Short mmCIF file of C-alpha atoms in Angstrom, two decimals:
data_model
loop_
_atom_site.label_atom_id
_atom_site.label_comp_id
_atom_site.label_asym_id
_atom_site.label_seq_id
_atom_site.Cartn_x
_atom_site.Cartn_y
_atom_site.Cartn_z
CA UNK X 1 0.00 0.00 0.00
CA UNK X 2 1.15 3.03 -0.93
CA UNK X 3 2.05 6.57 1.41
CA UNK X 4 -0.62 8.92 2.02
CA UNK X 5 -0.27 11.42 -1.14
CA UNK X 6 -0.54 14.52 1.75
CA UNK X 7 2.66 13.07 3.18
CA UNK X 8 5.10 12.85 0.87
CA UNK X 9 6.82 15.52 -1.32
CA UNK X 10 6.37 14.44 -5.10
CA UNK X 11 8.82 15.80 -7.11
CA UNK X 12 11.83 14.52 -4.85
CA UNK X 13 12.25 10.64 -5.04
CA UNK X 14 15.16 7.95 -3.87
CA UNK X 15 16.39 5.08 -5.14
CA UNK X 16 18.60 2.34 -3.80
CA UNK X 17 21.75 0.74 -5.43
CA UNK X 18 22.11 -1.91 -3.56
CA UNK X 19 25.30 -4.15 -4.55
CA UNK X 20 25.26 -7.88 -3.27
CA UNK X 21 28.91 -10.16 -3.43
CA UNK X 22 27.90 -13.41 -3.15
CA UNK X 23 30.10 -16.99 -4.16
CA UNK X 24 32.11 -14.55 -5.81
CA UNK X 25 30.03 -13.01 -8.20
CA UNK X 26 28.42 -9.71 -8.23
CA UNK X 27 24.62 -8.50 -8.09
CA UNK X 28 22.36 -6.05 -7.79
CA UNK X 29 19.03 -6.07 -5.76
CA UNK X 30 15.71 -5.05 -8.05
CA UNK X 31 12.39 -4.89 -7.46
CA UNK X 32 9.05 -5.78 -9.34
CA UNK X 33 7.07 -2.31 -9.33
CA UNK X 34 3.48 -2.84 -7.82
CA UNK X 35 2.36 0.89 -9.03
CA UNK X 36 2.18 3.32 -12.08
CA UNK X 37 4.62 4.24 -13.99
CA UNK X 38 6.05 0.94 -15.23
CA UNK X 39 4.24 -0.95 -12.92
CA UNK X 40 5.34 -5.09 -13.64
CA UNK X 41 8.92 -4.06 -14.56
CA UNK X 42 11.82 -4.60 -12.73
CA UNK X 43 13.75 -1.49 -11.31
CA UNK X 44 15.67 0.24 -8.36
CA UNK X 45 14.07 -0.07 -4.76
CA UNK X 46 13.13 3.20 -4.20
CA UNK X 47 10.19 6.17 -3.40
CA UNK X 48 9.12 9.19 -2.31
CA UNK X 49 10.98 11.39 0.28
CA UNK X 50 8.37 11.99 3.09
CA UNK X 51 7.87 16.22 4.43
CA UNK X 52 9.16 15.18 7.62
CA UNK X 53 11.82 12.80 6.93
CA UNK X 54 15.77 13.21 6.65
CA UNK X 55 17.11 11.78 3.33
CA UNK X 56 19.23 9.49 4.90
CA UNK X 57 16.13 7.84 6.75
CA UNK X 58 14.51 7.88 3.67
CA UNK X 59 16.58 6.09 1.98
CA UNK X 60 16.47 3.24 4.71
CA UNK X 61 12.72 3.20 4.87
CA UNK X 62 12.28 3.21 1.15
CA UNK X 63 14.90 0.06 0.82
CA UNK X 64 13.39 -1.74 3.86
CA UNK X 65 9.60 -1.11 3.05
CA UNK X 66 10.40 -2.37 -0.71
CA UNK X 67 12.66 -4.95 -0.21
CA UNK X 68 12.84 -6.18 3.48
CA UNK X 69 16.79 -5.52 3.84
CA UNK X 70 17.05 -3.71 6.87
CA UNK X 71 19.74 -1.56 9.05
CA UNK X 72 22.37 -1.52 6.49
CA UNK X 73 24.53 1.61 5.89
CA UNK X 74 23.43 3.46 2.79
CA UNK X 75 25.56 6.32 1.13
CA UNK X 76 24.46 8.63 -1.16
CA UNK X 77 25.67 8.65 -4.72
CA UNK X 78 24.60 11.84 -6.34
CA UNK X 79 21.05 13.70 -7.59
CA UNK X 80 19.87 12.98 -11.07
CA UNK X 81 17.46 15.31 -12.25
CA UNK X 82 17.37 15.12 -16.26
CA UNK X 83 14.03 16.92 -17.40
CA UNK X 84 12.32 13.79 -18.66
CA UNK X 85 13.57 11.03 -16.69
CA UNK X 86 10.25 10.74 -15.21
CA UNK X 87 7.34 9.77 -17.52
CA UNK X 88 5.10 12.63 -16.44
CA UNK X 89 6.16 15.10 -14.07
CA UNK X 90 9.52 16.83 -13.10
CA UNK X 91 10.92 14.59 -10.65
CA UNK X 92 14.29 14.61 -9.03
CA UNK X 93 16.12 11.51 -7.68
CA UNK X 94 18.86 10.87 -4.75
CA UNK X 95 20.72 7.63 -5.16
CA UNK X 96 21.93 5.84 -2.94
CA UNK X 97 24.02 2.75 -2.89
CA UNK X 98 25.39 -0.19 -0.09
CA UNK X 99 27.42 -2.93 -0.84
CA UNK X 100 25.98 -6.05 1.31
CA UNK X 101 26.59 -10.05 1.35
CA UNK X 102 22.71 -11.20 0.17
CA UNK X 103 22.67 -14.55 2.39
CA UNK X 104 22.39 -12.38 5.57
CA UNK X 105 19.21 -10.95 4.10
CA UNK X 106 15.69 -12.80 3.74
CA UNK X 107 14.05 -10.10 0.68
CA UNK X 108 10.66 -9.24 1.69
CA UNK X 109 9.43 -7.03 -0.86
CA UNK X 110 5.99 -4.72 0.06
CA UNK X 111 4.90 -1.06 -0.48
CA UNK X 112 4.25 -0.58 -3.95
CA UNK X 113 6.69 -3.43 -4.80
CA UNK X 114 5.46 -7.23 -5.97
CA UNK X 115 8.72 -9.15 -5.95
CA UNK X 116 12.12 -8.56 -5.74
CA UNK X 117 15.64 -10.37 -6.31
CA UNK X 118 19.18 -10.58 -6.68
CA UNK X 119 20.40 -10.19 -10.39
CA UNK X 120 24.38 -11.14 -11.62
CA UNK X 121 25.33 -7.73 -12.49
CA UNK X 122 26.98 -8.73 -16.03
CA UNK X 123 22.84 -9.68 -16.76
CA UNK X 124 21.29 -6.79 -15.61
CA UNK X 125 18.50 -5.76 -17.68
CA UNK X 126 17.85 -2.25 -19.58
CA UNK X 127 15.83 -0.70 -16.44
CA UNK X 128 12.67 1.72 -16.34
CA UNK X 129 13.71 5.66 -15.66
CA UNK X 130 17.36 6.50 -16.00
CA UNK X 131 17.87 3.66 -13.18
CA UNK X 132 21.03 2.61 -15.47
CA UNK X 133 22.19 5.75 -15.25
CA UNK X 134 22.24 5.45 -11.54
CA UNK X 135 24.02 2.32 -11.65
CA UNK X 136 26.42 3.59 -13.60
CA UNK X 137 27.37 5.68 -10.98
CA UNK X 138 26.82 4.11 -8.10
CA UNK X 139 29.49 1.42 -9.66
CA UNK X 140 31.71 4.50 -9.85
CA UNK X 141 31.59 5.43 -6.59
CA UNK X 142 32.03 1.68 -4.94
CA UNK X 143 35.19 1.49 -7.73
CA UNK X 144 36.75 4.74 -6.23
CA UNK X 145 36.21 3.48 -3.32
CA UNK X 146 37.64 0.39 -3.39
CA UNK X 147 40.98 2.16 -4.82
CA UNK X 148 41.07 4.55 -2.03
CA UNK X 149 39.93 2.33 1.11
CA UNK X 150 40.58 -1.52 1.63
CA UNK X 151 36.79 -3.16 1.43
CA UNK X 152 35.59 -6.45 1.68
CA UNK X 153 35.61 -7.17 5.67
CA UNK X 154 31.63 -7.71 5.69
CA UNK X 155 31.84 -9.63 2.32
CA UNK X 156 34.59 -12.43 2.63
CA UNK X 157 34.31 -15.03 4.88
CA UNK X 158 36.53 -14.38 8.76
CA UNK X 159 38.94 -16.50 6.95
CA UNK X 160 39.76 -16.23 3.35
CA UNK X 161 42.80 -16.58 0.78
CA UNK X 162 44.52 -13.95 -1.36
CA UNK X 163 42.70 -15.28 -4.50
CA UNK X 164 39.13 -14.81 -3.01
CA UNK X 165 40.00 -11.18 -1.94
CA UNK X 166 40.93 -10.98 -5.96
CA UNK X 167 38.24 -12.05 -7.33
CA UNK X 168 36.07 -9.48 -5.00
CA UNK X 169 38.26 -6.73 -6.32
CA UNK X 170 38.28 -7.69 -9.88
CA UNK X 171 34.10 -8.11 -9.67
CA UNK X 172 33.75 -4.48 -8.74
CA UNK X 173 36.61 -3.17 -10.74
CA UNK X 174 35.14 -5.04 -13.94
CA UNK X 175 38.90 -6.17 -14.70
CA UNK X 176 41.48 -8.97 -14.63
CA UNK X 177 44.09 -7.34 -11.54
CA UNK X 178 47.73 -9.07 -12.00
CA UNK X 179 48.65 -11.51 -9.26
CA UNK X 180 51.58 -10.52 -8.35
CA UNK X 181 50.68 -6.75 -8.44
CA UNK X 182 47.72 -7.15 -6.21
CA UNK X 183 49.33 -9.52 -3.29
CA UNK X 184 52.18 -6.39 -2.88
CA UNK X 185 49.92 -3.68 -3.12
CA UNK X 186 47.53 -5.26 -0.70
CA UNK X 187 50.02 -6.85 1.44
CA UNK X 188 52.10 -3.43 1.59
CA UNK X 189 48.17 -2.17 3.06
CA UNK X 190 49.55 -4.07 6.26
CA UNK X 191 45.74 -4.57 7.35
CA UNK X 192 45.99 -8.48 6.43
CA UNK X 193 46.81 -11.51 9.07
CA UNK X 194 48.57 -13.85 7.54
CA UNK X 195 47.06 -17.25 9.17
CA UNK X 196 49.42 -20.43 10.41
CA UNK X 197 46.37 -21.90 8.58
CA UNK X 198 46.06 -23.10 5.06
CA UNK X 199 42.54 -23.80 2.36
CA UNK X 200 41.96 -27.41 2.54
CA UNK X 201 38.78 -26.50 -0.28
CA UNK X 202 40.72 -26.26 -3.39
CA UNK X 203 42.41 -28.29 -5.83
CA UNK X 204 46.60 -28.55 -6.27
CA UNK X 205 48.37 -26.46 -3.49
CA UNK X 206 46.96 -25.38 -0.36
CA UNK X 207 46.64 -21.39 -0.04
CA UNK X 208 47.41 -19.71 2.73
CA UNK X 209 44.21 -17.67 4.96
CA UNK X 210 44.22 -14.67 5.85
CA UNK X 211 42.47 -12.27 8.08
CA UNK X 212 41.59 -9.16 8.77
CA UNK X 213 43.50 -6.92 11.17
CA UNK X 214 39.93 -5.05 12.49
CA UNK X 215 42.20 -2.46 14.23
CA UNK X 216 44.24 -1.15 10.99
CA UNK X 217 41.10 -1.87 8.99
CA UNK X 218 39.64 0.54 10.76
CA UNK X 219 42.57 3.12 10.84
CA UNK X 220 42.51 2.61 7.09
CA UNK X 221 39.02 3.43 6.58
CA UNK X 222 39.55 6.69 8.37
CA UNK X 223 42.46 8.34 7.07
CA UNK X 224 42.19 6.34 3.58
CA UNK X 225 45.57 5.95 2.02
CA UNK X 226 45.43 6.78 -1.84
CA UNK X 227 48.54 8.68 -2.53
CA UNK X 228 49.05 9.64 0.83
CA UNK X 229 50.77 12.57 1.00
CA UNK P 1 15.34 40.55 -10.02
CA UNK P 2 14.48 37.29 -9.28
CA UNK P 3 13.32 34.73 -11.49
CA UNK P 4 9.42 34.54 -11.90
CA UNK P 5 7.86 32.55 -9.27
CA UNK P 6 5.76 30.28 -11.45
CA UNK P 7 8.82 29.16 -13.65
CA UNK P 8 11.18 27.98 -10.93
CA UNK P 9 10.34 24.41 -8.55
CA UNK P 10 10.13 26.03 -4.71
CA UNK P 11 11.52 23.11 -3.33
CA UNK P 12 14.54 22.00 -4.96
CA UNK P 13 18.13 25.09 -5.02
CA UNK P 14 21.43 24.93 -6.01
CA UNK P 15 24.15 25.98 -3.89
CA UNK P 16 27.88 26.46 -5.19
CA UNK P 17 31.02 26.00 -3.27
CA UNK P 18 33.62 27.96 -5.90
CA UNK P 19 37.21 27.30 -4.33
CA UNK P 20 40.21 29.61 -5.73
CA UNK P 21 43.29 29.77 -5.57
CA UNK P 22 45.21 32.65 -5.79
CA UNK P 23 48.73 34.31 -4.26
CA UNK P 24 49.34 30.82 -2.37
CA UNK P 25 45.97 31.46 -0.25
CA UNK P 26 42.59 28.84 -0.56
CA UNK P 27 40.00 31.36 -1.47
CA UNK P 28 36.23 30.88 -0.87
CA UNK P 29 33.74 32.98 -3.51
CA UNK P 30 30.53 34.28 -1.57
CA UNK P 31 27.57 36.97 -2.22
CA UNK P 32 25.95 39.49 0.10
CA UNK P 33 21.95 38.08 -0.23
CA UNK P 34 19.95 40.47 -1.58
CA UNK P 35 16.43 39.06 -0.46
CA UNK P 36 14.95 36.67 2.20
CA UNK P 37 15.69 34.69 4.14
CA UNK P 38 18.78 36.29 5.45
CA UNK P 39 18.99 39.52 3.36
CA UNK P 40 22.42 41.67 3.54
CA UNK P 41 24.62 38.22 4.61
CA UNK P 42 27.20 36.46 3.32
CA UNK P 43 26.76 33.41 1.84
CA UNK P 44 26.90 30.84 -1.02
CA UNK P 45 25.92 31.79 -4.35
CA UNK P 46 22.53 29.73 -4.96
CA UNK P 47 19.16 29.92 -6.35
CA UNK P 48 16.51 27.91 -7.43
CA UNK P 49 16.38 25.07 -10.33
CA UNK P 50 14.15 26.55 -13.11
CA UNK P 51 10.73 23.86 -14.13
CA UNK P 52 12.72 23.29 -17.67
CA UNK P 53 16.23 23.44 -16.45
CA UNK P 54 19.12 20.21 -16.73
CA UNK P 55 20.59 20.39 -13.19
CA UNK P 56 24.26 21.07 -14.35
CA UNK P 57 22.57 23.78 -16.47
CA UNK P 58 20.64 25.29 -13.12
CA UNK P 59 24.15 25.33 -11.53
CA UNK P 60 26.01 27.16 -14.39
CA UNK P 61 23.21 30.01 -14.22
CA UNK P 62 22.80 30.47 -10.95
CA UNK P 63 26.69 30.88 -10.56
CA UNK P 64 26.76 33.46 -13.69
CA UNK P 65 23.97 35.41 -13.01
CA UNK P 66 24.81 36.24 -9.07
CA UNK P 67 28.83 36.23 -9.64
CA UNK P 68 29.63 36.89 -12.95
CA UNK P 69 31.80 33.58 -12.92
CA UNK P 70 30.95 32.23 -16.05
CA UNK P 71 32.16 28.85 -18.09
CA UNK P 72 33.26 27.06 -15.10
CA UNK P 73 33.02 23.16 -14.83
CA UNK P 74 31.18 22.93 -11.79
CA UNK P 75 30.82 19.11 -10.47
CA UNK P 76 28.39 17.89 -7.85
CA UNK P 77 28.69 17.80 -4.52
CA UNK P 78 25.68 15.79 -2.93
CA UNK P 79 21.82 16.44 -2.18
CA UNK P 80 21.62 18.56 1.31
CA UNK P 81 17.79 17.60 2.71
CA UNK P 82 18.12 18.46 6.41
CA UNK P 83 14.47 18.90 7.46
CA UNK P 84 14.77 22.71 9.28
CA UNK P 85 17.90 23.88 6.97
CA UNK P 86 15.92 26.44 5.17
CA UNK P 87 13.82 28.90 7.76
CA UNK P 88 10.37 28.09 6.26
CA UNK P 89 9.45 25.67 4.12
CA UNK P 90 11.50 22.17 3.54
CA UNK P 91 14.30 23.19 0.83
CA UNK P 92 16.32 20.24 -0.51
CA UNK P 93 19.55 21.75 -2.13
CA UNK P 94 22.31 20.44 -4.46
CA UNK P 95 25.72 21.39 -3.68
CA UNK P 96 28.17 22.43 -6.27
CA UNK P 97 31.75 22.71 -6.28
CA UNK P 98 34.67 24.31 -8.45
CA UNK P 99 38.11 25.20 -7.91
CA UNK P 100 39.15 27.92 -10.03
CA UNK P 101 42.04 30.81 -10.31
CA UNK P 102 40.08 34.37 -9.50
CA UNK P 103 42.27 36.54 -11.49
CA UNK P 104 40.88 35.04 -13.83
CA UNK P 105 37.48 36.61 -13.56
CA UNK P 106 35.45 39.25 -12.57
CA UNK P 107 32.65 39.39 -10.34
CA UNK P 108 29.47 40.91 -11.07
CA UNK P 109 26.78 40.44 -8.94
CA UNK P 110 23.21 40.40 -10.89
CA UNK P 111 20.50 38.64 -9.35
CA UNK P 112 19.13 38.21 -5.82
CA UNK P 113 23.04 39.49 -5.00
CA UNK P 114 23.73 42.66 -3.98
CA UNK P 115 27.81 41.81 -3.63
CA UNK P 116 29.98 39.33 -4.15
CA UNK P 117 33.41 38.74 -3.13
CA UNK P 118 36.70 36.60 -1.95
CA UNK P 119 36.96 35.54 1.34
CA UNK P 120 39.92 33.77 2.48
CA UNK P 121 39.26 29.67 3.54
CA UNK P 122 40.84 30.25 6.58
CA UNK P 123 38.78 33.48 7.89
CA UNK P 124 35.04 31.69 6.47
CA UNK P 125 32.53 33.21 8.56
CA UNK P 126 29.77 31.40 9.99
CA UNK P 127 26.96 31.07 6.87
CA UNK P 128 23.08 30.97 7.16
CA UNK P 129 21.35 27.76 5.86
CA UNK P 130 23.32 24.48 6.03
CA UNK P 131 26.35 26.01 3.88
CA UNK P 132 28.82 25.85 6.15
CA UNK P 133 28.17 22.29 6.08
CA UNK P 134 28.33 22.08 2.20
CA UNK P 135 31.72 24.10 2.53
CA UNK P 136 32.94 21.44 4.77
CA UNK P 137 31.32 18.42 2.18
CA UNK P 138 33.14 20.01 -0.98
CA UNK P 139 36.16 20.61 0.38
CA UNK P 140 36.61 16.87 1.57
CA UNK P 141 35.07 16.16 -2.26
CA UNK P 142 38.40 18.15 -3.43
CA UNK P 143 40.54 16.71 -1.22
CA UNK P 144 39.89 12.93 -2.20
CA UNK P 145 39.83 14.65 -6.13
CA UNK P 146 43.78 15.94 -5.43
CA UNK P 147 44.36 12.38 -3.88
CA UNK P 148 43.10 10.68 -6.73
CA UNK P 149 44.34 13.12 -9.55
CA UNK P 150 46.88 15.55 -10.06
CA UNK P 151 45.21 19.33 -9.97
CA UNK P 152 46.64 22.43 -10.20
CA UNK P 153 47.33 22.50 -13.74
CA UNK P 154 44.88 25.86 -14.41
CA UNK P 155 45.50 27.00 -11.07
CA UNK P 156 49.77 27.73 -11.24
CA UNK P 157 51.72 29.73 -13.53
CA UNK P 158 52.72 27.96 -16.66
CA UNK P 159 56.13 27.50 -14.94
CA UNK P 160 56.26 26.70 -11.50
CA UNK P 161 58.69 25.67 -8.66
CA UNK P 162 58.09 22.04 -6.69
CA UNK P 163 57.41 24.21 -3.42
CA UNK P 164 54.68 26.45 -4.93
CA UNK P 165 53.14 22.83 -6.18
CA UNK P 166 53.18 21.63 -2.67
CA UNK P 167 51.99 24.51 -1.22
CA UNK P 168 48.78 24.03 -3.30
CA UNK P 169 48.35 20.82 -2.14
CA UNK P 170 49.10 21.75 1.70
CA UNK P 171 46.42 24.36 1.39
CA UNK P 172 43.40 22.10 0.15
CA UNK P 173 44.74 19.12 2.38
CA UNK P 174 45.11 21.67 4.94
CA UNK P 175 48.68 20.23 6.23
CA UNK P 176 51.79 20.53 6.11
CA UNK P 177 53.52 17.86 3.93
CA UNK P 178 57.29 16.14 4.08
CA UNK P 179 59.14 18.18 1.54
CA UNK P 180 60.93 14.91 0.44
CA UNK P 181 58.25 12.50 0.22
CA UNK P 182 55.53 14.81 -1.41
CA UNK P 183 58.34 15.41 -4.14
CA UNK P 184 58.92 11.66 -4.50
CA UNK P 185 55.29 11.37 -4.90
CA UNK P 186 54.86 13.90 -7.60
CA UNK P 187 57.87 13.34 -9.54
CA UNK P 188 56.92 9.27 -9.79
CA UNK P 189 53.53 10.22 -11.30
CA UNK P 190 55.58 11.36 -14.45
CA UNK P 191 53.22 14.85 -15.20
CA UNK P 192 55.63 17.11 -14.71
CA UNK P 193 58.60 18.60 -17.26
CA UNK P 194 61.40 19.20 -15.80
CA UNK P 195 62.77 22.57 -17.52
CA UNK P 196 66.30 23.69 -17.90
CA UNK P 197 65.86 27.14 -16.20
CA UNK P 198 65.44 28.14 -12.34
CA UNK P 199 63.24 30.80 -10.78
CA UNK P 200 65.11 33.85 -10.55
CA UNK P 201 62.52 35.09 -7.80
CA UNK P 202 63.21 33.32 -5.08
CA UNK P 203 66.39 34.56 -2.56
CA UNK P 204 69.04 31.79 -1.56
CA UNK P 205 69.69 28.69 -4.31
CA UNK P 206 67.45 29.07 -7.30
CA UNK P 207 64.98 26.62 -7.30
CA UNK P 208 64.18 24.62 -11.08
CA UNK P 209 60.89 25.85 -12.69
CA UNK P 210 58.55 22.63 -13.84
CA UNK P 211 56.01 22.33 -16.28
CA UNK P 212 53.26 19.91 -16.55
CA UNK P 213 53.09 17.69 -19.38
CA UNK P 214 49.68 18.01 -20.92
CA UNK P 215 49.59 14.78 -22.49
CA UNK P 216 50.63 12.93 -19.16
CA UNK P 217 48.40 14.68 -17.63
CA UNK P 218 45.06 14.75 -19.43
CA UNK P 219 45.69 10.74 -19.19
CA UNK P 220 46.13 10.40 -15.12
CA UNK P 221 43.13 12.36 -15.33
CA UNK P 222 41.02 9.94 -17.07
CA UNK P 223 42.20 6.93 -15.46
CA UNK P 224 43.00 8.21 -11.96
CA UNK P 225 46.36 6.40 -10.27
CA UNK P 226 45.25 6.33 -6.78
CA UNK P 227 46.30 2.51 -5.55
CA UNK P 228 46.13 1.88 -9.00
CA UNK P 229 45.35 -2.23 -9.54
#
């Protein structure tokens, strides 16, 4: 059911990107619209900013009421207000986008929203609005992010090899990284335990595990350490 | 004169945060207001987002017509929604942000502005609305930019001198840097000519003049080098 009409401010709208890493591929959350415009096609999680709401609580009402992910930490992306990317009205848009590990979610989609899923990123689907557009962006931001602060801590397992971390890295980035390359630049991060512990999961010789220091994780995250002058 | 009422969208301003740089000092451009709320103060140049107005377009105008400053590539900052930011009514506003030389231009103050003017970074006064806030936002949006990507190339003389580089940087990261490693930094980034010829300005050794290499440096620019995988 949808907001009272009196209650929510109509030209300003949000919608969530919300990136899933899960056995090592990428995703992205969508919903099946339950209203006008577009209703029956897939799209962002998102809706109307209410007149007495903060945008950041919007943002985490609109992704929990449409999807059923709850208390995750959303960041905003940017506004997108092309004249027309609404079908009939000016409306403006604030994305938003997380980056979350789907198997500690159960998706319960509701307001205005029939379904919703997990799609592979490399499949997603030409979406209603300028939604790709957002995307776009959103992918931006998580890829400048992940070249200025280490990620990955609520996405790998507590215990995890070099080649997993990789793969997470080269998902997001949309590349092939170079082994060698990575391991020093990462390694030089110092935020990695190296465990007395090897992968007894994969084929040929064992890889070492690794952890995460939480204490220079954290440091990390603060001061961020691109070209740190 | 302001815009007519009935052609602009009451809700939804644009608020710029123009950074220059000028005699080695972080400059910050704001307008005396010229109506309410807060007529005769200080703040940042804004206005409103015209009905049948791109929002890059809305930014570009409203900059122009209540500075002068025209033909500037103004990026985004973020959406600013706080509920009781504007006195009023609820105001969502999208930051701006530029970083430009000032001799460079002159400032004529046109509409809703009844002056305009320089202030340093370091002597901002306290601003009505949120915009100390969206000072604070753009400024850490230029800091991560001159982490990720060499700047500076509009903002120096053609030729300049490592230290008047560095003190660029040590203004917008608001620091002081290590002489030796900020010019280990910069030099292994490979932007910057070394000429044959020293600045004859200085007292004590003559320092070499440098030049950036445009090529070099339109490319860093596209792919950023910031823990470059």
């Amino acid at each position: 059911m949808s907001h009272n009409l009196d209650k929510i401010i109509e030209n300003i709208s949000i919608d969530c990107v919300i990136f899933g890493f899960e056995k090592n591929e990428l995703e992205i959350l969508l919903i099946k619209r339950g209203i006008d415009p577009f209703t029956g096609q897939w799209a962002l999680p998102g809706g109307f900013i209410l007149k007495e709401e903060e945008l950041d609580n919007a943002a985490k009402r609109i992704l929990e009421e449409t999807t059923g992910v709850e208390n995750i930490f959303l960041e905003q992306v940017a506004a997108f207000g092309e004249l027309h990317r609404y079908p009939d009205r000016r409306v403006i848009t604030i994305g938003y986008f997380a980056l979350i590990s789907p198997e500690n979610y159960s998706l319960q989609p509701g307001i205005d929203t029939s379904d919703a899923k997990w799609v592979k990123f490399d499949n997603l689907p030409i979406l209603p609005f300028d939604h790709n557009e957002i995307v776009k962006k959103a992918l931006k931001k998580l890829q400048a992010k992940v070249r200025n602060k280490p990620i990955g801590f609520e996405l790998l397992p507590e215990k995890f090899t070099l080649t997993q971390l990789q793969l997470l890295y080269e998902k997001i980035l949309g590349k092939k990284l170079d082994k060698r390359n990575f391991r020093k630049k990462i390694l030089k991060m110092e935020i990695l335990k190296k465990l007395d512990e090897k992968d007894k999961t994969t084929h040929g010789r064992a890889a070492y595990l690794y952890q995460f220091d939480c204490n220079a994780y954290q440091n990390f995250r603060e001061m961020g350490f691109a070209f740190d002058l």
